[in-house]
Each structure stands twice: as C-alpha cells, then as structure tokens.
Tab-separated table of C-alpha atoms in Angstrom:
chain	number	residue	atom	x	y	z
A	51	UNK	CA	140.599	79.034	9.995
A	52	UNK	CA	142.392	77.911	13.161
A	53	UNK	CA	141.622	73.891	12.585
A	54	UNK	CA	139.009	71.542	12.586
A	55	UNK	CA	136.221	72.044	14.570
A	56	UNK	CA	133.902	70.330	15.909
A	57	UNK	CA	130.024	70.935	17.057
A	58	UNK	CA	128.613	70.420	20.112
A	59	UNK	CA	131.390	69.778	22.141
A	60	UNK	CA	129.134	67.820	24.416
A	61	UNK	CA	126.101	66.136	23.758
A	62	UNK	CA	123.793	63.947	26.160
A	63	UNK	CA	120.826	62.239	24.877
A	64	UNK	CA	118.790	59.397	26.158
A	65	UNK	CA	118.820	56.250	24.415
A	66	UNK	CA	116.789	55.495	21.962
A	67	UNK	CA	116.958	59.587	20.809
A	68	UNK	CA	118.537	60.440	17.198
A	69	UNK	CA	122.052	62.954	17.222
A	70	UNK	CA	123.831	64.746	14.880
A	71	UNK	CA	127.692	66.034	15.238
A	72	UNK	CA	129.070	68.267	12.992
A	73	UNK	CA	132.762	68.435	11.716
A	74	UNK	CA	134.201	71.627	9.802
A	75	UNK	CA	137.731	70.440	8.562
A	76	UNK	CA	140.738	72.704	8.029
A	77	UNK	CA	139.337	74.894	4.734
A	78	UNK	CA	142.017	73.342	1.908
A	79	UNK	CA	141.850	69.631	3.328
A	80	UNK	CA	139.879	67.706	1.013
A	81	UNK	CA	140.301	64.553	3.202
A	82	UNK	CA	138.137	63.779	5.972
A	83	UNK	CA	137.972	60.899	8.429
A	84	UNK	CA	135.422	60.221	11.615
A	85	UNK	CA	136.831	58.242	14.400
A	86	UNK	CA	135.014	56.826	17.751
A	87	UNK	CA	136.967	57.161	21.031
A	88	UNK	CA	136.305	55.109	24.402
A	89	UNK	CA	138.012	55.882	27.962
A	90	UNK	CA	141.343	54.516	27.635
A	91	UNK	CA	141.242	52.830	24.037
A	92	UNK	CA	143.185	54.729	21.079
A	93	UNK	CA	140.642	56.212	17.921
A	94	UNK	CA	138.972	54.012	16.342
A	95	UNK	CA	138.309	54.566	12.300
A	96	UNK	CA	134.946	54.980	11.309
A	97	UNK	CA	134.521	56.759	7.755
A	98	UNK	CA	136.519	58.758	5.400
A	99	UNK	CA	135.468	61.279	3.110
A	100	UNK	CA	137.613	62.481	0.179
A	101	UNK	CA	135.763	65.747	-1.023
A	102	UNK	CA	132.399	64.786	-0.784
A	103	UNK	CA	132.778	61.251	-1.736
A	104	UNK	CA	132.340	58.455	1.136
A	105	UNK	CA	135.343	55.882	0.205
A	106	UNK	CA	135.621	54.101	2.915
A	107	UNK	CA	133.342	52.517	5.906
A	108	UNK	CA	134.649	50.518	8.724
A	109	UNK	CA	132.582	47.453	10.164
A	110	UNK	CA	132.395	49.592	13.267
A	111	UNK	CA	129.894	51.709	11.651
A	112	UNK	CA	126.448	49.867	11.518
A	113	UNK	CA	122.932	51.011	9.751
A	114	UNK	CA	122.444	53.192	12.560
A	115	UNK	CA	125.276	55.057	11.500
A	116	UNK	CA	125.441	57.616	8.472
A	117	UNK	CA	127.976	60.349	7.575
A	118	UNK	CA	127.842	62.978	4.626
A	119	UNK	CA	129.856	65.506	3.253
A	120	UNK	CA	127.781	67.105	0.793
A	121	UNK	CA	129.768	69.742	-0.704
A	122	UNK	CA	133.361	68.886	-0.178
A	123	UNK	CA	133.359	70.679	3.184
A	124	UNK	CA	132.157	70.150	6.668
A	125	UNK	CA	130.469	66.452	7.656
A	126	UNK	CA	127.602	65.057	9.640
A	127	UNK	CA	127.697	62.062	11.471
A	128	UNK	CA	124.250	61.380	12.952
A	129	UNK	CA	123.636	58.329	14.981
A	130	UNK	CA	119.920	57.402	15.024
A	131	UNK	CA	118.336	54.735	17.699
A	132	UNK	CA	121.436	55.678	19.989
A	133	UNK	CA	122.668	53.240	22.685
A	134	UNK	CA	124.395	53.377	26.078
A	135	UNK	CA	126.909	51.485	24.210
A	136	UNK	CA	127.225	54.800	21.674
A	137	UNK	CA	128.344	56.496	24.406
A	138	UNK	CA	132.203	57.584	23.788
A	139	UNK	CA	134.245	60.790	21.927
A	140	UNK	CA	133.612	61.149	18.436
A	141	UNK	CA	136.990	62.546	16.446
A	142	UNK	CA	137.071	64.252	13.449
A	143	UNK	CA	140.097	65.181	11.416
A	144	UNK	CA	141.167	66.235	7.998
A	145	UNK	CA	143.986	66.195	5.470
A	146	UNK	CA	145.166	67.271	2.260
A	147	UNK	CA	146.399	64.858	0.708
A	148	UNK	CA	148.054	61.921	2.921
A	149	UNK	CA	149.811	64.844	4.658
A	150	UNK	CA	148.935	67.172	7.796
A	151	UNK	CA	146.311	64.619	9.923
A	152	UNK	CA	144.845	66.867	11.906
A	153	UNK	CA	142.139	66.139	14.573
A	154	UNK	CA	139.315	68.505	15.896
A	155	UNK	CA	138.688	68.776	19.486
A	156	UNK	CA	135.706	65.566	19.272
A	157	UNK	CA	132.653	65.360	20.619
A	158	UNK	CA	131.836	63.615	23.715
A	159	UNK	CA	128.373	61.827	23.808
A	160	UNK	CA	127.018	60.140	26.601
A	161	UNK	CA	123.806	57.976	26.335
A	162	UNK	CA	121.691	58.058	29.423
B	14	UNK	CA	143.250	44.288	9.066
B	15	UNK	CA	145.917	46.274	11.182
B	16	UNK	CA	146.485	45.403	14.829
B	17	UNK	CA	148.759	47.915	16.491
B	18	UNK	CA	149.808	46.564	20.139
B	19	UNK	CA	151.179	49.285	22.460
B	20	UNK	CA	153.342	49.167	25.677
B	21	UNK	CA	153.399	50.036	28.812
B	22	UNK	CA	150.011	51.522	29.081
B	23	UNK	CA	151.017	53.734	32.186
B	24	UNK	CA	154.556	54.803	32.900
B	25	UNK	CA	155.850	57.650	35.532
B	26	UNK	CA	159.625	58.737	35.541
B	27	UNK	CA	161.152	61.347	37.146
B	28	UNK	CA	161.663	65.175	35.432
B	29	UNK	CA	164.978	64.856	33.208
B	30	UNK	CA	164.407	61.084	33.188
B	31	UNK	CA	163.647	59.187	29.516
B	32	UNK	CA	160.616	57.760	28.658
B	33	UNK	CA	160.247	54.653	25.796
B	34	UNK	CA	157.224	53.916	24.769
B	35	UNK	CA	157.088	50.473	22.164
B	36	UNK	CA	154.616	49.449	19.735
B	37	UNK	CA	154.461	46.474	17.527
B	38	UNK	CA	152.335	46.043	14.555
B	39	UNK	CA	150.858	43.037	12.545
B	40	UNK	CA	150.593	44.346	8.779
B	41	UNK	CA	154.291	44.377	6.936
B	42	UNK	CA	152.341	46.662	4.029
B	43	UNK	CA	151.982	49.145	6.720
B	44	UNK	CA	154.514	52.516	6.005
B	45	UNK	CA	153.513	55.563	8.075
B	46	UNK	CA	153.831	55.525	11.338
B	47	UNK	CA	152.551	58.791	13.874
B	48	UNK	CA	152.679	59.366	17.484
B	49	UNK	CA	150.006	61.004	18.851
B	50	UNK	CA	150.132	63.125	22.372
B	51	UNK	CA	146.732	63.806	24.137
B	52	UNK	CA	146.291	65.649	26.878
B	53	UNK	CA	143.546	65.720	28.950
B	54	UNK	CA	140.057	66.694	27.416
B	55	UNK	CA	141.639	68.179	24.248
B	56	UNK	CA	142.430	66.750	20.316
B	57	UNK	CA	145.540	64.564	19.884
B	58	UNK	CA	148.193	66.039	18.330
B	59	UNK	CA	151.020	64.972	16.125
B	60	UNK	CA	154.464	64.900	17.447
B	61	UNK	CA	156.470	62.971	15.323
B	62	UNK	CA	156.230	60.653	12.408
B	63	UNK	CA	158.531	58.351	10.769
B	64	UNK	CA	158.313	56.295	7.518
B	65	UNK	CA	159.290	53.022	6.519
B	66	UNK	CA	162.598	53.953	4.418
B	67	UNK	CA	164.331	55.364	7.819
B	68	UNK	CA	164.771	53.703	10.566
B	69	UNK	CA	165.092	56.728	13.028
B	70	UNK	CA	163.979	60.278	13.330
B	71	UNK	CA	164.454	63.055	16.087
B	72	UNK	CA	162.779	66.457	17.043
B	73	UNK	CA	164.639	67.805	19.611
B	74	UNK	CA	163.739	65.891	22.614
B	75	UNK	CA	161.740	63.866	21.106
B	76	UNK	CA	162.808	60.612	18.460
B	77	UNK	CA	161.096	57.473	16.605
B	78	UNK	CA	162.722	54.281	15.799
B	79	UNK	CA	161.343	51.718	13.465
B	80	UNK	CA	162.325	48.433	12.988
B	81	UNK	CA	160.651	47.113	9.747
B	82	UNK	CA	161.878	43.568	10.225
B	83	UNK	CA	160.463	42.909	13.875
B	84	UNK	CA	157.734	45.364	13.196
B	85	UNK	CA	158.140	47.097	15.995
B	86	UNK	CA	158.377	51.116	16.390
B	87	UNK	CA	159.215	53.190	19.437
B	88	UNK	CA	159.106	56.822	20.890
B	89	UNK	CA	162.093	58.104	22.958
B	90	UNK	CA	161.355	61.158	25.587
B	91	UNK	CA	164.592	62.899	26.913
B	92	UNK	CA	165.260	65.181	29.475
B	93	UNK	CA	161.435	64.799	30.464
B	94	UNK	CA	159.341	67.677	31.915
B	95	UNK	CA	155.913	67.771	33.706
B	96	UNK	CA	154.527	69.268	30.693
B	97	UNK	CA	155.743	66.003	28.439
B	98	UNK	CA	152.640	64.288	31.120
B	99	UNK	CA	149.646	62.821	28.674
B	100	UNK	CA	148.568	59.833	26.981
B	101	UNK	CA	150.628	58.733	23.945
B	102	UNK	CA	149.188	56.982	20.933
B	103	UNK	CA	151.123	55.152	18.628
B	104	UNK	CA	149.545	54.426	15.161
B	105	UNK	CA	150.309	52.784	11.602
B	106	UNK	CA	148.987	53.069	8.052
B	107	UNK	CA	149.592	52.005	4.998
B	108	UNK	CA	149.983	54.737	2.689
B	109	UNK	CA	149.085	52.641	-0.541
B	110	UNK	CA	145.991	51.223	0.794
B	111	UNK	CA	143.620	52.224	3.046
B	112	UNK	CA	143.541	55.979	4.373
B	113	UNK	CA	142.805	54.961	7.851
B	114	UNK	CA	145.059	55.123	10.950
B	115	UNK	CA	145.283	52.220	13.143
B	116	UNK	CA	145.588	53.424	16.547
B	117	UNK	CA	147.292	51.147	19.474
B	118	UNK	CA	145.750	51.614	22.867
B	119	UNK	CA	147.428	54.579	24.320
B	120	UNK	CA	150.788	55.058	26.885
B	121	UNK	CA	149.611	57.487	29.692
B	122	UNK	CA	152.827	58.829	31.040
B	123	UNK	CA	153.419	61.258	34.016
B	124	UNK	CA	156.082	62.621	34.846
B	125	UNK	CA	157.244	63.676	38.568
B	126	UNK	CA	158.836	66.849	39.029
C-alpha cells in the first residue's frame, strides 16, 4: 500500500451521462475526505467519511452528488445528471486520525 | 465558514533567491495550518505544517510563520532551486471542529535557474 489511489485517472463523459470515481485510501486511515479542484483554484471540501460513516457534507455537494464508504474502506463518489460545470479534478485523501492528510493522485473529469 | 486569502498568486525569483508566500485567514478558532506543493498533473503534497501554539517552524529550506493575532501565516523558500517550481497551497483548519481543510487559492512559483 503505496497511498491513496484513485480510479480512473481520467474520465470524459457527455453531459447529462451518470460517473462514478473510486477512492482506495491509505489501508489504516479511517478518515476520508473528497475534494473538487478547478484550474487555478485551491481544493475545495466536499465530504468526509470517518470509517464508513458520512459526517460531514459541504453545500458544494448538491442532490446530484452522493458518496459512500460502505465498509470502512475505499469510497464512491458518483455524480449523476453531470454538467459542463462538473467538469474539474476530483481529490481524494485520507487520514488516521487528524494526522498524515494525504491526497491521491484525483481524477480529472471533463464534461463534453 | 473559513475564508483563506492567499498571495501573490504567481511569483518567479532567481535559483538561490527566497520565496514568501502570505496567507491570511478569517476564522480565529482555526489551529492547523498546512502548505501544500503541487506540481504539475500530480497529488499535492505536504511540506510543512505549523500549529497555533508556535509561531514558527523550519525544515531545512523550508519554514512557516504564524501570526495568530493578525491571522496571517507565511511560507519562507531559501536558497531556491528549479525543482522548488509548482503551485503552493496554503490551508487552515480547525482541529476542534470541522475536519475539513480550507484551501486558499494557490501561489504558482517558478524559479529561474
């Protein structure tokens, strides 16, 4: 276990199409967080998972939105109805604890 | 909620020149504060931290300064080398609350050999 990774490293879908990222976080973090990045903005908070319970949703993540960690381990994000507006890097990262942030490679969608 | 301001949002220097990159912040229960390096196409890393009972921390080449009263935090580069060239994040959380980092809007520095 090398890090957090993330799957597919590239997605493009036409708008209006459902998608579904996957995040595997480091294998002892029990803490795990989805941010949204655009082209020349900082991350963006999204969700946050602590083992497999949701505890926090920001307002950036509407109905069209949904994350799940079902057993404590990796995470889903899928983003149904997308929009050219979707279009931007989506972060995962994990943590034990408040300690050892550590962010996955992302995956870059672009809405067409 | 948080607002994390960050500036400048590009700076070049010359190799072996220093680089300061500022950011201010809005919430006084904020505590943690990271700096992020990302280089192009790939994850941001962690380079240094700092929390809110020091006021300065250094790695090397690298060192954080927070001022709790202003609110205001900065990262120092010395002796800068081409490899130090990437976008910087700055970022604050508070560690009682919310889980969340609040990102500011990136430094993309590049430095000229």
């Amino acid at each position: 276990d090398t890090g957090v990774s993330q799957d597919p490293r590239h997605k493009i879908t036409k708008r209006g199409q459902n998608v579904t990222f996957r995040c595997d976080p480091i294998s002892e973090h029990n803490r795990l967080y989805w941010y949204r990045q655009t082209l020349g903005q900082g991350p963006e908070f999204l969700t946050y998972f602590q083992n497999e319970a949701q505890l926090e949703k920001s307002r950036l993540l509407s109905d069209r939105f949904s994350a799940e960690r079902p057993k404590g381990s990796f995470s889903t994000l899928e983003i149904q109805r997308t929009e050219q507006g979707d279009s931007a890097m989506y972060l995962c990262a994990s943590s034990l604890g408040r300690n050892g942030y550590t962010f996955g490679s992302g995956t870059r969608l672009t809405v067409v | 909620g948080e607002n994390v301001e960050q500036h400048p949002s590009t700076l070049s220097v010359q190799e072996g020149d220093s680089a300061v990159i500022k950011c201010t912040y809005s919430d006084s229960a904020s505590n943690y504060f990271p700096w992020y390096k990302q280089e192009l196409g790939k994850r941001p890393q962690l380079i240094i931290d700092i929390r809110s009972n020091v006021g300065e921390k250094k790695d090397q080449r690298i060192a954080v300064t927070l001022n709790k009263t202003a609110k205001h935090f900065s990262l120092h580069i010395t002796e800068t080398q081409p490899e130090d060239s990437a976008v910087y994040f700055c970022a604050a959380r508070d560690d009682t609350g919310a889980n969340n980092l609040f990102f500011g809007t990136g430094t993309r520095l590049t430095v000229i050999p």
